[in-house]
Amino acid sequence: MPASGWRVASSVPASTPLTRAEARIDFARSPRPTVGVEWEFALVDAQTRDLSNEATAVMAEIGENPRVHKELLRNTVEFVTGICENSAEAMEDLRQTLGPARRVVRDRGMELFCAGTHPFAQWSSQKLTDAPRYAELIKRTQWWGRQMLIWGVHVHVGISSANKVMPILSSLLNQYPHLLALSASSPWWAGVDTGYASNRSMMFQQLPTAGLPFQFQKWSEFEGFVYDQKKTGIIDHVDEVRWDIRPSPHLGTLEVRICDGVSNLRELGALVALTHCLIVDLDRRLEADESLPTMPPWHVQENKWRAARYGLDAVIILDAESNERLVTEDLDDVLNRLEPVAKSLHCSDELAAVADIPRLGASYQRQRRVAEEHDGDLRAVVDALVSELVI
C-alpha cells in the first residue's frame, strides 16, 4: 500500500514534514535490571464457556486501579505489575490484583480465562472497546484487525543504556523459538484445530508494524526507522511499533511479547524468570565486551514458524552456521547456562520450573489431550484452562 493510503489516518500533515532533529528518542534507562509483567485475560461466561463482552462493567466495578487495564476487545482485561526485582515478586504482585478482580468477575457469572486463543469463540461476535486508538487501529487494518481474538504475555526488563537495547534485542531472537514453544497455547481457531501449537503468533504478525523486529545494532538506527515510519504516516507514536520484541523507551525497558497467553501462575513465573535471565545474561556479556551471537533474519523467521507449528517438537536453527537441534534438547543447555544468573536474581526455583513444562506438557498439548478425552467437546478445554488459575 502506498504511504498515502495511511496518510488519511495520520496526525502528521503532509505539508509539515518531520525533521531529523525530531527523530531523537530518549530512553529512560533503568538503573537495575528490574522486571514487569502484563498478563491478558479473557472473560468467559460460566455457563456457556463462550467469551463475554463485559469488561467495561467489570472494570467499572473494580474502580480506578493502575494494575488493571482495558484492551482492544471488550472481552479482555489486562493485569500488570509494578516494577519488580524478580519473577517471584512479580507473581506476588499479580496475585494481589487477581484475587479481588476474580471475585468481581465470578459475581457477574464469568471466569478469567487465559490462552493464546479461545477454543471456539467467533471473532465476528466480539465488541470493540470504545477508545480512539482502537478505533483508529481497526480503521486502518480492517478485516485483519477485527480478527485479533488473541491473548498474550508481555515481559519488560530494565536496561541501563539505550546503546545496549538493540544488540540485546537482536541476540535474544536466537531464543525466540524456546519462549514460543514453551508458552504455545493456541492450537484452536473458531472451533478448528489449526495444526499449529501457536496460531496466535501467526495471526498477530498480520498487523502492520507487528511481527519480528528488524535487527538493528545501534539505537540511532532504531531512531531512524521510527522517523521514517512517522514521516510516511505509518505510525504516529513509537508505541505503535508492535514487534514481538521491542524497546519501551519511556519505561527504559526491553519488552518481550513472544509468549502466548499463560493459564497459570507457576508457568508464568517460570517464563518470566527465563526471559529475565536471558536478557540479564546478554546485558552482562555486553558489559564484559563480548560480541553477542546473532542469526540471519531468514533463520529467525524460520525458527518462529517452526516453533509456532511444532511447539516443543520443533527442530530449530541454532546459529549463523545453520546448525540444528530439537528445541527441548537445546533448552536444557540454556537453563544450565543461566543458573548463575538466576541465582543472582533470586529466581532459581522459577527458572528450574521451566523444565516442568516439557515434562508435564505445554498448554497446547494439554488442551488437545483434554479435547480428546471429552470427545472433542471444546467447552471442556475452557474449563480445564480456567481451573489452572490457582491464585
GROMACS .gro file of C-alpha atoms in nm:
model
  391
    1MET     CA    1   0.000   0.000   0.000
    2PRO     CA    2   0.143   0.348  -0.084
    3ALA     CA    3   0.210   0.584   0.203
    4SER     CA    4  -0.088   0.796   0.105
    5GLY     CA    5  -0.311   0.506   0.198
    6TRP     CA    6  -0.204   0.555   0.558
    7ARG     CA    7  -0.175   0.931   0.548
    8VAL     CA    8  -0.551   0.973   0.581
    9ALA     CA    9  -0.526   0.838   0.936
   10SER     CA   10  -0.204   1.016   1.033
   11SER     CA   11  -0.195   1.320   1.259
   12VAL     CA   12   0.114   1.448   1.074
   13PRO     CA   13   0.010   1.688   0.797
   14ALA     CA   14   0.175   1.610   0.464
   15SER     CA   15   0.277   1.974   0.434
   16THR     CA   16   0.467   1.971   0.764
   17PRO     CA   17   0.742   1.710   0.732
   18LEU     CA   18   0.931   1.589   1.035
   19THR     CA   19   1.289   1.698   1.076
   20ARG     CA   20   1.583   1.478   1.168
   21ALA     CA   21   1.608   1.668   1.495
   22GLU     CA   22   1.267   1.530   1.586
   23ALA     CA   23   1.389   1.175   1.528
   24ARG     CA   24   1.565   1.158   1.865
   25ILE     CA   25   1.405   0.908   2.105
   26ASP     CA   26   1.504   0.941   2.468
   27PHE     CA   27   1.544   0.611   2.652
   28ALA     CA   28   1.451   0.639   3.020
   29ARG     CA   29   1.721   0.393   3.135
   30SER     CA   30   1.676   0.158   3.429
   31PRO     CA   31   1.946   0.162   3.696
   32ARG     CA   32   1.877  -0.205   3.772
   33PRO     CA   33   1.756  -0.498   3.557
   34THR     CA   34   1.405  -0.487   3.702
   35VAL     CA   35   1.113  -0.683   3.561
   36GLY     CA   36   0.746  -0.610   3.495
   37VAL     CA   37   0.466  -0.822   3.351
   38GLU     CA   38   0.149  -0.758   3.150
   39TRP     CA   39  -0.094  -1.053   3.155
   40GLU     CA   40  -0.400  -1.050   2.928
   41PHE     CA   41  -0.714  -1.239   3.031
   42ALA     CA   42  -1.040  -1.308   2.853
   43LEU     CA   43  -1.377  -1.315   3.027
   44VAL     CA   44  -1.579  -1.632   2.967
   45ASP     CA   45  -1.939  -1.700   3.061
   46ALA     CA   46  -1.950  -1.960   3.339
   47GLN     CA   47  -2.241  -2.142   3.173
   48THR     CA   48  -2.172  -2.131   2.800
   49ARG     CA   49  -1.790  -2.102   2.828
   50ASP     CA   50  -1.806  -1.859   2.535
   51LEU     CA   51  -1.648  -1.515   2.555
   52SER     CA   52  -1.829  -1.239   2.739
   53ASN     CA   53  -1.805  -0.875   2.632
   54GLU     CA   54  -1.845  -0.740   2.985
   55ALA     CA   55  -1.501  -0.596   3.051
   56THR     CA   56  -1.634  -0.239   3.078
   57ALA     CA   57  -1.873  -0.337   3.357
   58VAL     CA   58  -1.605  -0.542   3.534
   59MET     CA   59  -1.356  -0.257   3.525
   60ALA     CA   60  -1.619  -0.010   3.646
   61GLU     CA   61  -1.681  -0.230   3.950
   62ILE     CA   62  -1.310  -0.277   4.016
   63GLY     CA   63  -1.268   0.101   4.002
   64GLU     CA   64  -0.959   0.306   3.928
   65ASN     CA   65  -0.664   0.070   3.953
   66PRO     CA   66  -0.329   0.122   3.778
   67ARG     CA   67  -0.281  -0.255   3.780
   68VAL     CA   68  -0.591  -0.323   3.564
   69HIS     CA   69  -0.619  -0.206   3.203
   70LYS     CA   70  -0.869  -0.227   2.919
   71GLU     CA   71  -0.768  -0.371   2.584
   72LEU     CA   72  -0.880  -0.370   2.220
   73LEU     CA   73  -1.178  -0.601   2.276
   74ARG     CA   74  -1.445  -0.576   2.545
   75ASN     CA   75  -1.390  -0.941   2.638
   76THR     CA   76  -1.038  -0.868   2.768
   77VAL     CA   77  -0.889  -0.735   3.091
   78GLU     CA   78  -0.514  -0.690   3.136
   79PHE     CA   79  -0.338  -0.718   3.471
   80VAL     CA   80   0.001  -0.553   3.514
   81THR     CA   81   0.266  -0.547   3.783
   82GLY     CA   82   0.463  -0.262   3.921
   83ILE     CA   83   0.841  -0.251   3.894
   84CYS     CA   84   0.970  -0.576   4.047
   85GLU     CA   85   1.312  -0.718   4.128
   86ASN     CA   86   1.245  -1.073   4.011
   87SER     CA   87   0.985  -1.322   3.895
   88ALA     CA   88   0.867  -1.423   4.243
   89GLU     CA   89   0.796  -1.062   4.334
   90ALA     CA   90   0.610  -1.011   4.006
   91MET     CA   91   0.391  -1.319   4.066
   92GLU     CA   92   0.303  -1.199   4.416
   93ASP     CA   93   0.216  -0.857   4.273
   94LEU     CA   94  -0.019  -1.023   4.024
   95ARG     CA   95  -0.180  -1.237   4.297
   96GLN     CA   96  -0.269  -0.926   4.492
   97THR     CA   97  -0.456  -0.785   4.191
   98LEU     CA   98  -0.606  -1.108   4.060
   99GLY     CA   99  -0.775  -1.216   4.383
  100PRO     CA  100  -1.018  -0.924   4.418
  101ALA     CA  101  -1.067  -0.898   4.043
  102ARG     CA  102  -1.165  -1.262   4.009
  103ARG     CA  103  -1.426  -1.219   4.283
  104VAL     CA  104  -1.581  -0.936   4.082
  105VAL     CA  105  -1.574  -1.147   3.766
  106ARG     CA  106  -1.730  -1.451   3.934
  107ASP     CA  107  -2.002  -1.244   4.098
  108ARG     CA  108  -2.107  -1.147   3.745
  109GLY     CA  109  -2.130  -1.510   3.630
  110MET     CA  110  -1.796  -1.523   3.450
  111GLU     CA  111  -1.448  -1.667   3.484
  112LEU     CA  112  -1.099  -1.546   3.400
  113PHE     CA  113  -0.951  -1.740   3.108
  114CYS     CA  114  -0.604  -1.722   2.957
  115ALA     CA  115  -0.462  -1.893   2.649
  116GLY     CA  116  -0.332  -1.761   2.319
  117THR     CA  117  -0.678  -1.813   2.164
  118HIS     CA  118  -1.022  -1.927   2.279
  119PRO     CA  119  -1.103  -2.278   2.151
  120PHE     CA  120  -1.434  -2.199   1.979
  121ALA     CA  121  -1.530  -1.830   2.007
  122GLN     CA  122  -1.614  -1.643   1.686
  123TRP     CA  123  -1.424  -1.321   1.621
  124SER     CA  124  -1.723  -1.163   1.447
  125SER     CA  125  -1.923  -1.168   1.772
  126GLN     CA  126  -1.676  -0.960   1.971
  127LYS     CA  127  -1.719  -0.591   2.055
  128LEU     CA  128  -1.452  -0.325   2.044
  129THR     CA  129  -1.353  -0.117   2.342
  130ASP     CA  130  -1.462   0.244   2.293
  131ALA     CA  131  -1.131   0.430   2.257
  132PRO     CA  132  -0.993   0.647   1.974
  133ARG     CA  133  -0.670   0.449   1.933
  134TYR     CA  134  -0.856   0.120   1.900
  135ALA     CA  135  -1.100   0.270   1.651
  136GLU     CA  136  -0.804   0.400   1.452
  137LEU     CA  137  -0.638   0.058   1.453
  138ILE     CA  138  -0.949  -0.109   1.311
  139LYS     CA  139  -1.000   0.173   1.059
  140ARG     CA  140  -0.651   0.108   0.927
  141THR     CA  141  -0.632  -0.271   0.949
  142GLN     CA  142  -0.993  -0.364   0.868
  143TRP     CA  143  -1.058  -0.741   0.847
  144TRP     CA  144  -0.722  -0.842   0.993
  145GLY     CA  145  -0.762  -0.603   1.284
  146ARG     CA  146  -1.106  -0.742   1.365
  147GLN     CA  147  -0.957  -1.093   1.367
  148MET     CA  148  -0.726  -1.024   1.662
  149LEU     CA  149  -0.903  -1.254   1.906
  150ILE     CA  150  -0.576  -1.335   2.082
  151TRP     CA  151  -0.413  -1.301   2.424
  152GLY     CA  152  -0.051  -1.289   2.529
  153VAL     CA  153   0.203  -1.207   2.797
  154HIS     CA  154   0.446  -0.916   2.781
  155VAL     CA  155   0.760  -0.907   2.995
  156HIS     CA  156   0.958  -0.585   3.050
  157VAL     CA  157   1.320  -0.597   3.164
  158GLY     CA  158   1.507  -0.282   3.262
  159ILE     CA  159   1.808  -0.180   3.052
  160SER     CA  160   2.063   0.074   3.176
  161SER     CA  161   2.155   0.231   2.842
  162ALA     CA  162   1.997   0.287   2.503
  163ASN     CA  163   2.319   0.165   2.345
  164LYS     CA  164   2.256  -0.184   2.482
  165VAL     CA  165   1.897  -0.222   2.366
  166MET     CA  166   1.937  -0.317   2.002
  167PRO     CA  167   2.232  -0.559   2.045
  168ILE     CA  168   2.041  -0.739   2.323
  169LEU     CA  169   1.720  -0.746   2.116
  170SER     CA  170   1.897  -0.889   1.811
  171SER     CA  171   2.073  -1.160   2.012
  172LEU     CA  172   1.763  -1.251   2.211
  173LEU     CA  173   1.599  -1.354   1.884
  174ASN     CA  174   1.816  -1.669   1.900
  175GLN     CA  175   1.596  -1.781   2.192
  176TYR     CA  176   1.269  -1.677   2.029
  177PRO     CA  177   1.166  -2.038   1.949
  178HIS     CA  178   1.235  -2.153   2.303
  179LEU     CA  179   0.999  -1.894   2.453
  180LEU     CA  180   0.727  -1.951   2.193
  181ALA     CA  181   0.739  -2.331   2.209
  182LEU     CA  182   0.722  -2.330   2.590
  183SER     CA  183   0.428  -2.089   2.603
  184ALA     CA  184   0.236  -2.210   2.295
  185SER     CA  185  -0.130  -2.228   2.393
  186SER     CA  186  -0.333  -2.151   2.081
  187PRO     CA  187  -0.396  -2.464   1.873
  188TRP     CA  188  -0.762  -2.377   1.813
  189TRP     CA  189  -0.926  -2.112   1.599
  190ALA     CA  190  -1.306  -2.076   1.588
  191GLY     CA  191  -1.356  -2.442   1.682
  192VAL     CA  192  -1.097  -2.584   1.444
  193ASP     CA  193  -0.764  -2.742   1.535
  194THR     CA  194  -0.525  -2.542   1.318
  195GLY     CA  195  -0.241  -2.794   1.339
  196TYR     CA  196  -0.029  -2.520   1.497
  197ALA     CA  197   0.091  -2.504   1.855
  198SER     CA  198   0.066  -2.123   1.841
  199ASN     CA  199  -0.186  -1.989   1.594
  200ARG     CA  200  -0.180  -1.659   1.785
  201SER     CA  201   0.175  -1.579   1.678
  202MET     CA  202   0.082  -1.633   1.315
  203MET     CA  203  -0.230  -1.417   1.346
  204PHE     CA  204  -0.070  -1.123   1.523
  205GLN     CA  205   0.205  -1.075   1.266
  206GLN     CA  206  -0.058  -0.986   1.005
  207LEU     CA  207  -0.090  -0.638   1.153
  208PRO     CA  208   0.132  -0.368   1.004
  209THR     CA  209   0.435  -0.295   1.228
  210ALA     CA  210   0.378  -0.627   1.413
  211GLY     CA  211   0.584  -0.944   1.390
  212LEU     CA  212   0.958  -0.991   1.406
  213PRO     CA  213   1.174  -0.684   1.471
  214PHE     CA  214   1.444  -0.554   1.245
  215GLN     CA  215   1.789  -0.647   1.370
  216PHE     CA  216   1.947  -0.309   1.427
  217GLN     CA  217   2.272  -0.282   1.620
  218LYS     CA  218   2.262   0.088   1.711
  219TRP     CA  219   1.999   0.299   1.884
  220SER     CA  220   2.039   0.560   1.611
  221GLU     CA  221   1.923   0.303   1.355
  222PHE     CA  222   1.605   0.247   1.555
  223GLU     CA  223   1.554   0.624   1.577
  224GLY     CA  224   1.593   0.648   1.200
  225PHE     CA  225   1.340   0.370   1.149
  226VAL     CA  226   1.083   0.542   1.373
  227TYR     CA  227   1.148   0.872   1.191
  228ASP     CA  228   1.075   0.705   0.858
  229GLN     CA  229   0.761   0.540   0.995
  230LYS     CA  230   0.629   0.870   1.128
  231LYS     CA  231   0.720   1.073   0.821
  232THR     CA  232   0.536   0.832   0.591
  233GLY     CA  233   0.231   0.823   0.820
  234ILE     CA  234   0.263   0.455   0.913
  235ILE     CA  235   0.269   0.538   1.284
  236ASP     CA  236   0.205   0.844   1.496
  237HIS     CA  237   0.380   0.720   1.811
  238VAL     CA  238   0.661   0.477   1.887
  239ASP     CA  239   0.418   0.257   2.085
  240GLU     CA  240   0.254   0.168   1.753
  241VAL     CA  241   0.562  -0.038   1.666
  242ARG     CA  242   0.414  -0.373   1.772
  243TRP     CA  243   0.715  -0.601   1.731
  244ASP     CA  244   0.739  -0.934   1.915
  245ILE     CA  245   1.036  -0.780   2.097
  246ARG     CA  246   1.051  -0.403   2.113
  247PRO     CA  247   1.207  -0.120   2.310
  248SER     CA  248   0.981   0.070   2.551
  249PRO     CA  249   1.173   0.397   2.563
  250HIS     CA  250   0.951   0.574   2.818
  251LEU     CA  251   0.992   0.285   3.064
  252GLY     CA  252   1.359   0.218   2.999
  253THR     CA  253   1.289  -0.148   2.921
  254LEU     CA  254   1.309  -0.412   2.654
  255GLU     CA  255   0.959  -0.558   2.613
  256VAL     CA  256   0.930  -0.924   2.514
  257ARG     CA  257   0.590  -1.002   2.360
  258ILE     CA  258   0.665  -1.351   2.223
  259CYS     CA  259   0.466  -1.565   2.463
  260ASP     CA  260   0.112  -1.689   2.409
  261GLY     CA  261  -0.133  -1.638   2.692
  262VAL     CA  262  -0.043  -1.842   3.002
  263SER     CA  263  -0.315  -2.005   3.211
  264ASN     CA  264  -0.144  -2.029   3.549
  265LEU     CA  265   0.099  -1.853   3.780
  266ARG     CA  266   0.354  -2.132   3.801
  267GLU     CA  267   0.418  -2.144   3.427
  268LEU     CA  268   0.406  -1.768   3.405
  269GLY     CA  269   0.663  -1.735   3.682
  270ALA     CA  270   0.890  -1.980   3.500
  271LEU     CA  271   0.862  -1.798   3.167
  272VAL     CA  272   0.916  -1.459   3.328
  273ALA     CA  273   1.226  -1.589   3.505
  274LEU     CA  274   1.360  -1.735   3.180
  275THR     CA  275   1.301  -1.407   2.994
  276HIS     CA  276   1.457  -1.205   3.276
  277CYS     CA  277   1.765  -1.427   3.293
  278LEU     CA  278   1.816  -1.433   2.917
  279ILE     CA  279   1.820  -1.054   2.895
  280VAL     CA  280   2.036  -1.002   3.204
  281ASP     CA  281   2.283  -1.260   3.075
  282LEU     CA  282   2.313  -1.076   2.743
  283ASP     CA  283   2.345  -0.743   2.925
  284ARG     CA  284   2.629  -0.874   3.140
  285ARG     CA  285   2.806  -1.019   2.837
  286LEU     CA  286   2.788  -0.679   2.672
  287GLU     CA  287   2.936  -0.524   2.985
  288ALA     CA  288   3.222  -0.773   2.955
  289ASP     CA  289   3.283  -0.655   2.595
  290GLU     CA  290   3.165  -0.982   2.444
  291SER     CA  291   3.019  -0.993   2.094
  292LEU     CA  292   2.664  -1.124   2.124
  293PRO     CA  293   2.562  -1.407   1.889
  294THR     CA  294   2.304  -1.334   1.620
  295MET     CA  295   2.146  -1.518   1.329
  296PRO     CA  296   2.041  -1.403   0.982
  297PRO     CA  297   1.681  -1.277   0.966
  298TRP     CA  298   1.582  -1.572   0.748
  299HIS     CA  299   1.686  -1.815   1.022
  300VAL     CA  300   1.496  -1.614   1.284
  301GLN     CA  301   1.187  -1.613   1.066
  302GLU     CA  302   1.207  -1.987   1.007
  303ASN     CA  303   1.253  -2.054   1.379
  304LYS     CA  304   0.939  -1.855   1.460
  305TRP     CA  305   0.738  -2.059   1.213
  306ARG     CA  306   0.881  -2.392   1.334
  307ALA     CA  307   0.803  -2.312   1.698
  308ALA     CA  308   0.454  -2.191   1.609
  309ARG     CA  309   0.384  -2.500   1.402
  310TYR     CA  310   0.550  -2.776   1.603
  311GLY     CA  311   0.589  -2.631   1.953
  312LEU     CA  312   0.815  -2.843   2.171
  313ASP     CA  313   0.872  -3.085   1.882
  314ALA     CA  314   1.036  -2.815   1.671
  315VAL     CA  315   1.386  -2.871   1.537
  316ILE     CA  316   1.529  -2.520   1.548
  317ILE     CA  317   1.823  -2.344   1.384
  318LEU     CA  318   2.083  -2.265   1.648
  319ASP     CA  319   2.327  -2.024   1.489
  320ALA     CA  320   2.454  -1.842   1.183
  321GLU     CA  321   2.627  -2.165   1.074
  322SER     CA  322   2.284  -2.328   1.025
  323ASN     CA  323   2.330  -2.598   1.289
  324GLU     CA  324   2.004  -2.750   1.412
  325ARG     CA  325   1.874  -2.920   1.725
  326LEU     CA  326   1.548  -3.020   1.892
  327VAL     CA  327   1.432  -2.719   2.091
  328THR     CA  328   1.389  -2.913   2.417
  329GLU     CA  329   1.742  -3.051   2.397
  330ASP     CA  330   1.883  -2.703   2.349
  331LEU     CA  331   1.663  -2.573   2.629
  332ASP     CA  332   1.842  -2.799   2.877
  333ASP     CA  333   2.174  -2.634   2.792
  334VAL     CA  334   2.021  -2.285   2.807
  335LEU     CA  335   1.883  -2.350   3.155
  336ASN     CA  336   2.215  -2.483   3.280
  337ARG     CA  337   2.396  -2.181   3.141
  338LEU     CA  338   2.155  -1.941   3.310
  339GLU     CA  339   2.169  -2.098   3.658
  340PRO     CA  340   2.429  -1.848   3.793
  341VAL     CA  341   2.225  -1.557   3.655
  342ALA     CA  342   1.909  -1.692   3.817
  343LYS     CA  343   2.088  -1.726   4.149
  344SER     CA  344   2.198  -1.363   4.138
  345LEU     CA  345   1.842  -1.253   4.054
  346HIS     CA  346   1.691  -1.476   4.327
  347CYS     CA  347   1.477  -1.670   4.079
  348SER     CA  348   1.648  -2.010   4.077
  349ASP     CA  349   1.331  -2.200   4.167
  350GLU     CA  350   1.130  -2.022   3.900
  351LEU     CA  351   1.392  -2.087   3.634
  352ALA     CA  352   1.411  -2.454   3.733
  353ALA     CA  353   1.033  -2.477   3.685
  354VAL     CA  354   1.081  -2.412   3.313
  355ALA     CA  355   1.190  -2.776   3.277
  356ASP     CA  356   0.850  -2.887   3.411
  357ILE     CA  357   0.671  -2.754   3.104
  358PRO     CA  358   0.809  -3.012   2.858
  359ARG     CA  359   0.783  -3.281   3.126
  360LEU     CA  360   0.414  -3.216   3.201
  361GLY     CA  361   0.316  -3.095   2.856
  362ALA     CA  362   0.284  -2.744   2.721
  363SER     CA  363  -0.058  -2.582   2.718
  364TYR     CA  364  -0.130  -2.664   2.353
  365GLN     CA  365  -0.058  -3.031   2.429
  366ARG     CA  366  -0.274  -3.032   2.742
  367GLN     CA  367  -0.560  -2.869   2.553
  368ARG     CA  368  -0.555  -3.128   2.278
  369ARG     CA  369  -0.542  -3.407   2.536
  370VAL     CA  370  -0.849  -3.268   2.717
  371ALA     CA  371  -1.039  -3.237   2.389
  372GLU     CA  372  -0.959  -3.596   2.300
  373GLU     CA  373  -1.068  -3.719   2.643
  374HIS     CA  374  -1.402  -3.536   2.606
  375ASP     CA  375  -1.486  -3.648   2.252
  376GLY     CA  376  -1.392  -3.312   2.104
  377ASP     CA  377  -1.602  -3.101   2.342
  378LEU     CA  378  -1.409  -2.773   2.348
  379ARG     CA  379  -1.607  -2.644   2.645
  380ALA     CA  380  -1.408  -2.893   2.850
  381VAL     CA  381  -1.090  -2.728   2.723
  382VAL     CA  382  -1.215  -2.392   2.851
  383ASP     CA  383  -1.299  -2.549   3.188
  384ALA     CA  384  -0.954  -2.705   3.214
  385LEU     CA  385  -0.779  -2.376   3.140
  386VAL     CA  386  -0.997  -2.184   3.387
  387SER     CA  387  -0.925  -2.441   3.658
  388GLU     CA  388  -0.549  -2.396   3.617
  389LEU     CA  389  -0.563  -2.041   3.754
  390VAL     CA  390  -0.488  -2.105   4.120
  391ILE     CA  391  -0.424  -1.777   4.300
   0.00000   0.00000   0.00000
